[in-house]
Short mmCIF file of C-alpha atoms in Angstrom, two decimals:
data_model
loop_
_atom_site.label_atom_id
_atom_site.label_comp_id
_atom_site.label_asym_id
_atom_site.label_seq_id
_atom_site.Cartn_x
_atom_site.Cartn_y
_atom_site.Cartn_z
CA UNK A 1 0.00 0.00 0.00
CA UNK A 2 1.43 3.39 -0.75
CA UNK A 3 2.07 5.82 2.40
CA UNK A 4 1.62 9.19 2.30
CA UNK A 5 3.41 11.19 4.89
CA UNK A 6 2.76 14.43 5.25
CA UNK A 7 4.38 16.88 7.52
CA UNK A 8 4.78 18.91 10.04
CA UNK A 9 2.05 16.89 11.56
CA UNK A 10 1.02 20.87 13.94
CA UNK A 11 1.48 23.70 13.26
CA UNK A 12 0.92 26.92 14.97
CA UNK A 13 1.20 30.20 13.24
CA UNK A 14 0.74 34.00 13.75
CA UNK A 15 -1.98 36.01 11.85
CA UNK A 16 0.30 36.67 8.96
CA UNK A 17 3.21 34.54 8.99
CA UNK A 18 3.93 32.60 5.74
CA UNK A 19 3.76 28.74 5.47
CA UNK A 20 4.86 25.29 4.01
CA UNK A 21 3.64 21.89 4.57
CA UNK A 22 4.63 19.36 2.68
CA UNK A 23 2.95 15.61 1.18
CA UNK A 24 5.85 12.88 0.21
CA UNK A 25 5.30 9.13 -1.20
CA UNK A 26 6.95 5.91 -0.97
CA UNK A 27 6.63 5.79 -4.69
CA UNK A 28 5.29 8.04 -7.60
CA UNK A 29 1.90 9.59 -7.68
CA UNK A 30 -0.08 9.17 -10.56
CA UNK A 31 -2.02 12.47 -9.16
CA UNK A 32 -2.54 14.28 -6.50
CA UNK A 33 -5.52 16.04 -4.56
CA UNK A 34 -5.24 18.85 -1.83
CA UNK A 35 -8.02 19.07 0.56
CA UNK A 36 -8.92 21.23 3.68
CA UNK A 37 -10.96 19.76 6.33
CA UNK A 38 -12.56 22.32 9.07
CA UNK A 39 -13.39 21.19 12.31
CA UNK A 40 -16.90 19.53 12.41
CA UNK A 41 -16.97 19.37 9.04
CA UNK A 42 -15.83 16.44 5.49
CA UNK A 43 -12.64 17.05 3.88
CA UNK A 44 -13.70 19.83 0.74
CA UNK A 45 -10.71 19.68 -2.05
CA UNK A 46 -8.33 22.51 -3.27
CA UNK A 47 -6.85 21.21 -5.88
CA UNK A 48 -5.99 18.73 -8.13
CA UNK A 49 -2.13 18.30 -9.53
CA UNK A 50 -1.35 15.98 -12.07
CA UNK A 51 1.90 16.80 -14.36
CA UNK A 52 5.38 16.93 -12.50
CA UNK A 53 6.86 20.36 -12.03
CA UNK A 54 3.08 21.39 -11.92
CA UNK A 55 2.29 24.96 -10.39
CA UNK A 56 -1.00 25.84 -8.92
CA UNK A 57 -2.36 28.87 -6.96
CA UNK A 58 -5.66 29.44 -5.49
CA UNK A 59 -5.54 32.88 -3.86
CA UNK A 60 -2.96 32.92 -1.44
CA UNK A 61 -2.35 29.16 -1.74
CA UNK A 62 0.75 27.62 -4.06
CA UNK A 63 0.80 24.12 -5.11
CA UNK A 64 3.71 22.27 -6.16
CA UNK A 65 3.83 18.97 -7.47
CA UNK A 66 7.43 17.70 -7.91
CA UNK A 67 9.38 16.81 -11.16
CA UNK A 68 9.90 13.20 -10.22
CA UNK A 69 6.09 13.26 -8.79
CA UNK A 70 6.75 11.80 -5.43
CA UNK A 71 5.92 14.95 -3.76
CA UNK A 72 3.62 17.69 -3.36
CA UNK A 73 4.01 21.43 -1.37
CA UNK A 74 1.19 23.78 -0.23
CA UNK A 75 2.48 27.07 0.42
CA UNK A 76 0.51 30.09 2.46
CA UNK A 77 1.06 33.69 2.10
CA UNK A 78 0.23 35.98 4.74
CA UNK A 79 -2.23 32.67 6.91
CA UNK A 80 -5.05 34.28 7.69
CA UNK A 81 -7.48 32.26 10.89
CA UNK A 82 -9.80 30.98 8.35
CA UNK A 83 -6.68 29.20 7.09
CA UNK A 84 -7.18 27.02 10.51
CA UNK A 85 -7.90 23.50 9.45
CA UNK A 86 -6.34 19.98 8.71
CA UNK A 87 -4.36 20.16 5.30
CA UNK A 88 -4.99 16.50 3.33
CA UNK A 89 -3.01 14.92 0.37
CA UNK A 90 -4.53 12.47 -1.14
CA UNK A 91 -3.59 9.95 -4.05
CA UNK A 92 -6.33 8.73 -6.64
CA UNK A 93 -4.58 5.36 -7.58
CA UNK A 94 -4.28 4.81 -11.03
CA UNK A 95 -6.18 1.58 -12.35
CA UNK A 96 -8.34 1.75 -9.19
CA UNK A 97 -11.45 4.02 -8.28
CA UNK A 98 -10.27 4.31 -4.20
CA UNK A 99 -8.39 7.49 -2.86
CA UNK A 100 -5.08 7.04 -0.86
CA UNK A 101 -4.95 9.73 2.15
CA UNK A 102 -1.84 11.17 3.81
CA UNK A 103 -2.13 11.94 7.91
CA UNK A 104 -2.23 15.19 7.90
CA UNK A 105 -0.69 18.59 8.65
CA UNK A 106 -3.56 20.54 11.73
CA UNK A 107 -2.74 24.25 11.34
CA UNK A 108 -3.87 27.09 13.67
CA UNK A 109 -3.31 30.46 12.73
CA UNK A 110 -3.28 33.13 15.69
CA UNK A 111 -5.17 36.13 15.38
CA UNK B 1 -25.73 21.96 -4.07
CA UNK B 2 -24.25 18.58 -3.90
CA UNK B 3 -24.93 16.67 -1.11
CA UNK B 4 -23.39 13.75 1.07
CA UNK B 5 -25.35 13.18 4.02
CA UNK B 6 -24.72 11.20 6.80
CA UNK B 7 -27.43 10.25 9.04
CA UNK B 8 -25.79 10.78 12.47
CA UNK B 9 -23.16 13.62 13.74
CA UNK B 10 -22.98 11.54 17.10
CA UNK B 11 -23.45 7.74 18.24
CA UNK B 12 -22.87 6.28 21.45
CA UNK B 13 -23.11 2.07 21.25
CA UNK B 14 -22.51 -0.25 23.43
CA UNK B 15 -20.05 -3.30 23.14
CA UNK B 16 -21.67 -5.80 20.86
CA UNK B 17 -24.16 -4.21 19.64
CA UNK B 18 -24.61 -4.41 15.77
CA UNK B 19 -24.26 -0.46 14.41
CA UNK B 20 -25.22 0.71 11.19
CA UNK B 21 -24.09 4.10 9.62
CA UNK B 22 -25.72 5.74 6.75
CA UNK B 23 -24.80 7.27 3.77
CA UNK B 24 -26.68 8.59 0.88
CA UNK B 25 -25.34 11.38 -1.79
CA UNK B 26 -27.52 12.90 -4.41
CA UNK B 27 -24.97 13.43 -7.49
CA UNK B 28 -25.26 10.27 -9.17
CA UNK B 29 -21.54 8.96 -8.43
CA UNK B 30 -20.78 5.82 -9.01
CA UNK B 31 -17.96 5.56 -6.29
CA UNK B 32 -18.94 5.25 -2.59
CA UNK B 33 -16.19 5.16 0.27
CA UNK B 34 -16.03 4.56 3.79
CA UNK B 35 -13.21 5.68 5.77
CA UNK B 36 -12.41 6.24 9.69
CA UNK B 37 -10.37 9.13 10.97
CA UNK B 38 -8.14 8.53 14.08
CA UNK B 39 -5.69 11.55 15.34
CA UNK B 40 -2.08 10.91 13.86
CA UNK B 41 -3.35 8.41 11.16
CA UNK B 42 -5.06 10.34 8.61
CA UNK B 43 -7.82 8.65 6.73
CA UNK B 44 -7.86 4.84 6.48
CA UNK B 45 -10.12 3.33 3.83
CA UNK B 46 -12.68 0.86 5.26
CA UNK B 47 -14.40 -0.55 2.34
CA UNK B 48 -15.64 0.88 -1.04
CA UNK B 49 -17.90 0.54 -4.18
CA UNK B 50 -17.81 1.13 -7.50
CA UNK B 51 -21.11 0.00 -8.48
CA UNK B 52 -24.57 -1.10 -7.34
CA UNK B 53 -24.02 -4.23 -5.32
CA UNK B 54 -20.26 -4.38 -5.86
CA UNK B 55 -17.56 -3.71 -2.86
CA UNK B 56 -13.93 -3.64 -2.11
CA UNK B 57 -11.95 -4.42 0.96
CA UNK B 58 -10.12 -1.30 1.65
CA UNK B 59 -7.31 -0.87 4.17
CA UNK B 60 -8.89 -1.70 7.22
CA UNK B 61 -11.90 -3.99 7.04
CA UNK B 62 -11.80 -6.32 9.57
CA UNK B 63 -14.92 -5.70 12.41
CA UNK B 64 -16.79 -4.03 9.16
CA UNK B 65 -19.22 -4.86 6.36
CA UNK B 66 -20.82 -2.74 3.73
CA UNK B 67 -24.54 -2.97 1.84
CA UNK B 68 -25.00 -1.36 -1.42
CA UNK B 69 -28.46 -2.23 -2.80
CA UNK B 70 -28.91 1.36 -4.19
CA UNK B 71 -26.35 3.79 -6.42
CA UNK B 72 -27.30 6.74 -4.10
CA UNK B 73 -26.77 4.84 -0.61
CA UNK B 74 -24.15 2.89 1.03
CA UNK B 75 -23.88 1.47 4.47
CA UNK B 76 -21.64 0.82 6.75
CA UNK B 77 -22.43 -2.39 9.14
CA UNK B 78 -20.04 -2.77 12.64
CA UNK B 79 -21.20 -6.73 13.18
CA UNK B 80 -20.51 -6.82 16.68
CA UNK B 81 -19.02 -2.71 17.73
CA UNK B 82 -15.95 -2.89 20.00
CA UNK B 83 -13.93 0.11 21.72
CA UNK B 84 -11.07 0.26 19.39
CA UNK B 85 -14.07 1.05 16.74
CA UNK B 86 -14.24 4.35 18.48
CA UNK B 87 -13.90 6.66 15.94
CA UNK B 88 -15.03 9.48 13.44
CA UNK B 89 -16.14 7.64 10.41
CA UNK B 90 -16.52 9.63 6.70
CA UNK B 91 -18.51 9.04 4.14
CA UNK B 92 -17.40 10.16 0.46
CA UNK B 93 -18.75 9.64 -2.79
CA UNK B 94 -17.15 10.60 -6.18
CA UNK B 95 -17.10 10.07 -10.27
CA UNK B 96 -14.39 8.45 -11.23
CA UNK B 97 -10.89 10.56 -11.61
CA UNK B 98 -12.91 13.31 -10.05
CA UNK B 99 -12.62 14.74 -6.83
CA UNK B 100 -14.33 13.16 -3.62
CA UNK B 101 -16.92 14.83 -1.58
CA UNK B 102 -17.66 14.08 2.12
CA UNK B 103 -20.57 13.90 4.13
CA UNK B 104 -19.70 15.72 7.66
CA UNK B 105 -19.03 12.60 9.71
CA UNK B 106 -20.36 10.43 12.63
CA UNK B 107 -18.49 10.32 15.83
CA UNK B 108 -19.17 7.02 17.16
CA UNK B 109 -18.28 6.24 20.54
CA UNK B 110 -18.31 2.51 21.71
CA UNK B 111 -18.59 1.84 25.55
#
């Protein structure tokens, strides 16, 4: 079974500060998916990655999906509180329908 | 607005009791997962389907069946609940290659 470690596994931030956390695999991803899960609440998704040396943003969020596709980045500018959440990786295997999930990076962001 | 409902936030069972947790989604997918969430572990796939009647083992499926008469609903059957079953269990549907979407989880609690 692939693993997906993420890390840091916490992290606590000021109102402001920038951020990375980062998704890594035993072996290469045939895609990847971002997702944010708030407390209380499902997993919603960011983004998807799929070609190496892949670039995404969404706002103040930068996605980064390696050259050799065995890992992923998510970058924050300037975290803002409603950043606050657990940060999910997650592999759709190829040649299967199932989703492969990493453990996790819980960020707080200080106001 | 797409929809993955779960039918219970909360659940409090006893020890041997048979459980079953609900899932229906109203987008027509033809993917249905089951996973439980445990601090430090991420998401760990219990069982899924890809079709009406079909199922997969996932990671973890000892202690748990599944029941998929319908597309739109899939169960999730704990035989005989124990206390390492204590847990917060998702629900996710999806199209295939697509993203997932969640319900907003049950929190079951096994004493």
């Amino acid at each position: 079974t692939q693993l997906l470690e993420q890390s840091p596994q916490f992290l606590s931030i000021q109102e402001g500060e920038n951020l990375t956390v980062y998704c890594n695999s035993s072996s290469v991803f045939s895609s990847l998916q971002w997702y944010r899960q708030e407390p209380g609440e499902g997993p919603v998704l960011l983004v998807t990655v799929v070609t190496g040396g892949e670039v995404k943003k969404l706002k103040r969020l930068t996605f980064q999906f390696g050259d050799a596709r065995k890992d992923s980045s998510l970058h924050i500018t300037a975290a803002q509180p409603g950043d606050t959440g657990l940060y999910l990786c997650a592999e759709l295997t190829s040649g299967t329908y199932k989703y492969i999930f990493g453990t996790g990076t819980r960020l707080k962001v200080l106001a | 607005d797409v929809k993955v409902t779960q039918s219970s936030r909360y659940l409090v069972k006893r020890t041997g009791e048979k459980v079953f947790l609900e899932c229906v989604q109203d987008m027509d997918h033809e993917n249905m997962f089951w996973y439980r969430q445990d601090p430090g572990l991420g998401l760990r796939l219990i069982y899924f389907s890809y079709d009406v009647k079909m199922k997969e083992k996932g990671d973890i499926p000892e202690g748990y069946s599944v029941s998929r008469e319908k597309k739109e609903r899939f169960s999730l059957i704990l035989e005989s609940a124990s206390t390492n079953q204590t847990s917060m269990y998702l629900c996710a549907s999806s199209s295939t290659g697509a993203e997932a979407f969640f319900g907003q989880g049950t929190r079951l609690t096994v004493v």
